[in-house]
Amino acid sequence: MCGIFGIVTKDEQPLGPILIEAAKRLTYRGYDSVGAATISGSKIDLRKDVGKVDEVAAKYNFAEMTGSRGITQLRWATFGEPSQVNAQPHLDSDGDLVGAHNGNVVNNVELRQQFIAEGLTVRSQNDGESCVHAVERYLNKGYDFIDAIRLAYGDLQGDYAFVIGRINDDKLYAFKKGSGLVAGIGEGFTCVSSDLPSILPLTRRIVRLNDGEIVILWADRLEVRSVKDGSILTREPETVTESMDAVQKGGYPHFMLKEIHEQSQVGRELLHMLESSPEVETVLEKARTARHLYFIGCGTSYHACLAGAVYFAQIAGRAVIPVIAPQFMPQYAPAVNHEDVGVFVSQSGETKDVLNALEAAEKRGMTCFGLANVIGSTLTKAAVCTLPLCCGYEISVPATKTFTNQVLTFLYLAYRLAGRDPAALAAVPELMDAALEMTAPQVEALAPSINEWNDLYCLGYGATYPMALEGALKLKEITYAHCEGMLSTEFKHGPLSAVTQGYPILFAVPSTDVPLIVSGINEVTCRGARAIAIGEDDPRLRANASEVIVIPHASPEISALLTVLPLQLLSYHMSVLRGYDPDFPRNLSKTLTVD
Ligand code: M6R
């Protein structure tokens, strides 16, 4: 997830050290490239490259940069690989404007073509550059700066925030559309950033911007205007008192809880992205004609592969072979050829088990696509093309938002393959928020009694089977208890013998197969188990389960996805009750680069 910061000072001064510090305070958001620009009179000094803040700042001597306005940006690649030219900030054609954004401009590809046709100088593939040219094109047509920004805002689709400055001016301008943006007012300066941590060491007087607002920053004041009609909006600054740690976690006690609650937002961004992604067509074309289609991943990413396989079969009538990556070599690699297609799924894009499978598949001539969160990772370089997960940085070791976006990507592809309108999926983000809101109090209340057990089962069927596996993985990963995910119908084939009085068994209920789950529930409750059903409100569940955690009503495929959310919350609360840090469970690492 990129981060931007801009500052306007009264006098020309060394801005480099301020920009370096601001950039460092945004690193928790994740990044692959760093850039800084200062504006002094009619000169713009721009320095940027791929790498860590300290390395890039030292290599290009950011510390010596001076001016009365400065911008820094940390880039998390989505459009265009991590490279110096794609790093931000970007200049306009003549080098009179400089700007940077965070978020995604989803019509970037079309806009770049338009800018090139209009004779503008486009240097990179990055959508931040499109933001600069979008303003430039209207300045070239004679519009004043504010109107040019307002028109650019209309052209740039997606969720983002953007800051821009120009030579021979005394201001910076920023606007917000979907991504965070806050402005700060200090003694002799103003500043703007995608997040508070880069502002709070400088000032605690801040103005939070809303979508559709432009902020104009002078050294001694700021003005907020409406994008709609350009009118000035009255905004009183507030004083922030929270600690830096709380601010980075967005007010949540742990990154995991923050990331659980970010799922709707990143889901929305993903759907926007998929709608305009040329890679979607490439993947679908191959998926249609492939002899065999494999979805390959490990851990949580494998569970997303399983969900994808269920969706592809149920929605598009297309059989898919989901594979845990290391098993690909002995079980499938000897039999695949150039007619087969694989989608390799990995949050990090660096999981060695997945890369090994990819290498084996490529050797056999298979077409290999990626589904990854970290663009520029080894997977994304090796794959024919990669669909980005658009989740930004996932800090907590337990994957949450990357899982739901992996599943949502497969759901989207299944809809497209089936010729169904994916517009129906636009409801998912809101349903996710509703599911979290509806279930959170009940889950928190249930957690202490379930937490008395060190042995749990999580059962599902059909599209909820992968959710049960994922819930069980979350539970064992951060509570250190034994928790097994299983097909509900398999429980009677062995594990049933473990049931004693009060033994908790969680059921992720598919709305299409309630009677089957009710049978499973009765098989365990009549032996003393406590059956906790997670599903839509249904009298059959209320009559049979010990407790029902009710999720909102939705189409069966979306409903299945929603069942994982209370399981994420439950694992979080149980981990905290046990006194563990859910963000950093013992023995585990976010990126597993070993065999
Ligand atoms: O980066 P990847 O998606 O390839 O990682 C795969 C697994 O290591 C990962 O999903 C792991 O299972 C998670 N920590 C589970 O929350």
PDB file of C-alpha atoms and ligand atoms in Angstrom, residues 297-303 345-352 354 371 379 389 394 396-400 402 406 470 473-474 477-478 585 588-592, ligand 1:
ATOM      1  CA  GLY A 297      -0.666 -22.695  -3.273  1.00  0.00           C
ATOM      2  CA  CYS A 298       0.256 -23.367   0.355  1.00  0.00           C
ATOM      3  CA  GLY A 299      -1.438 -22.708   3.689  1.00  0.00           C
ATOM      4  CA  THR A 300      -4.096 -20.032   3.452  1.00  0.00           C
ATOM      5  CA  SER A 301      -3.397 -19.553  -0.255  1.00  0.00           C
ATOM      6  CA  TYR A 302      -4.124 -23.247  -0.821  1.00  0.00           C
ATOM      7  CA  HIS A 303      -7.474 -22.827   0.920  1.00  0.00           C
ATOM      8  CA  VAL A 345      -1.404 -18.337  -5.598  1.00  0.00           C
ATOM      9  CA  SER A 346       0.778 -16.644  -3.000  1.00  0.00           C
ATOM     10  CA  GLN A 347       0.394 -13.553  -0.855  1.00  0.00           C
ATOM     11  CA  SER A 348       4.141 -12.982  -0.682  1.00  0.00           C
ATOM     12  CA  GLY A 349       5.050 -14.364  -4.082  1.00  0.00           C
ATOM     13  CA  GLU A 350       8.179 -15.740  -2.412  1.00  0.00           C
ATOM     14  CA  THR A 351       7.012 -19.059  -0.924  1.00  0.00           C
ATOM     15  CA  LYS A 352       9.667 -21.561  -1.957  1.00  0.00           C
ATOM     16  CA  VAL A 354       5.142 -22.525  -4.651  1.00  0.00           C
ATOM     17  CA  LEU A 371      -2.172 -14.446  -8.141  1.00  0.00           C
ATOM     18  CA  LEU A 379       6.438 -15.363  -8.517  1.00  0.00           C
ATOM     19  CA  LEU A 389      -4.492  -8.909  -4.895  1.00  0.00           C
ATOM     20  CA  GLU A 394      -0.465  -7.397   5.275  1.00  0.00           C
ATOM     21  CA  SER A 396       0.106  -9.760  10.702  1.00  0.00           C
ATOM     22  CA  VAL A 397       1.487 -13.253  10.046  1.00  0.00           C
ATOM     23  CA  PRO A 398      -2.030 -14.763   9.931  1.00  0.00           C
ATOM     24  CA  ALA A 399      -3.357 -13.962   6.478  1.00  0.00           C
ATOM     25  CA  THR A 400      -6.851 -12.468   6.485  1.00  0.00           C
ATOM     26  CA  THR A 402      -5.270 -11.494   1.325  1.00  0.00           C
ATOM     27  CA  GLN A 406      -7.811 -14.407  -3.302  1.00  0.00           C
ATOM     28  CA  GLU A 470      -9.009 -21.742   6.798  1.00  0.00           C
ATOM     29  CA  LEU A 473      -5.625 -22.883  10.304  1.00  0.00           C
ATOM     30  CA  LYS A 474      -6.205 -19.456  11.843  1.00  0.00           C
ATOM     31  CA  GLU A 477      -1.768 -20.666  14.021  1.00  0.00           C
ATOM     32  CA  ILE A 478      -2.415 -18.058  16.699  1.00  0.00           C
ATOM     33  CA  PRO A 585       2.801 -16.153  16.473  1.00  0.00           C
ATOM     34  CA  LEU A 588       6.126 -18.686  12.183  1.00  0.00           C
ATOM     35  CA  SER A 589       7.221 -16.268   9.510  1.00  0.00           C
ATOM     36  CA  LYS A 590       5.190 -14.239   7.036  1.00  0.00           C
ATOM     37  CA  THR A 591       7.333 -15.337   4.108  1.00  0.00           C
ATOM     38  CA  LEU A 592       8.602 -18.899   3.872  1.00  0.00           C
TER      39      LEU A 592
HETATM   40  O1  M6R B   1       2.802 -15.937   0.931  1.00  0.00           O
HETATM   41  P1  M6R B   1       1.983 -17.193   0.725  1.00  0.00           P
HETATM   42  O2  M6R B   1       0.555 -16.924   0.483  1.00  0.00           O
HETATM   43  O3  M6R B   1       2.558 -18.070  -0.349  1.00  0.00           O
HETATM   44  O4  M6R B   1       2.118 -17.987   2.082  1.00  0.00           O
HETATM   45  C1  M6R B   1       1.627 -19.294   2.209  1.00  0.00           C
HETATM   46  C2  M6R B   1       1.473 -19.690   3.655  1.00  0.00           C
HETATM   47  O5  M6R B   1       2.720 -19.716   4.292  1.00  0.00           O
HETATM   48  C3  M6R B   1       0.559 -18.723   4.396  1.00  0.00           C
HETATM   49  O6  M6R B   1      -0.680 -18.628   3.771  1.00  0.00           O
HETATM   50  C4  M6R B   1       0.343 -19.175   5.852  1.00  0.00           C
HETATM   51  O7  M6R B   1      -0.382 -20.359   5.859  1.00  0.00           O
HETATM   52  C5  M6R B   1      -0.380 -18.051   6.600  1.00  0.00           C
HETATM   53  N1  M6R B   1       0.468 -17.474   7.586  1.00  0.00           N
HETATM   54  C6  M6R B   1      -1.626 -18.483   7.254  1.00  0.00           C
HETATM   55  O8  M6R B   1      -2.242 -17.427   7.918  1.00  0.00           O
END
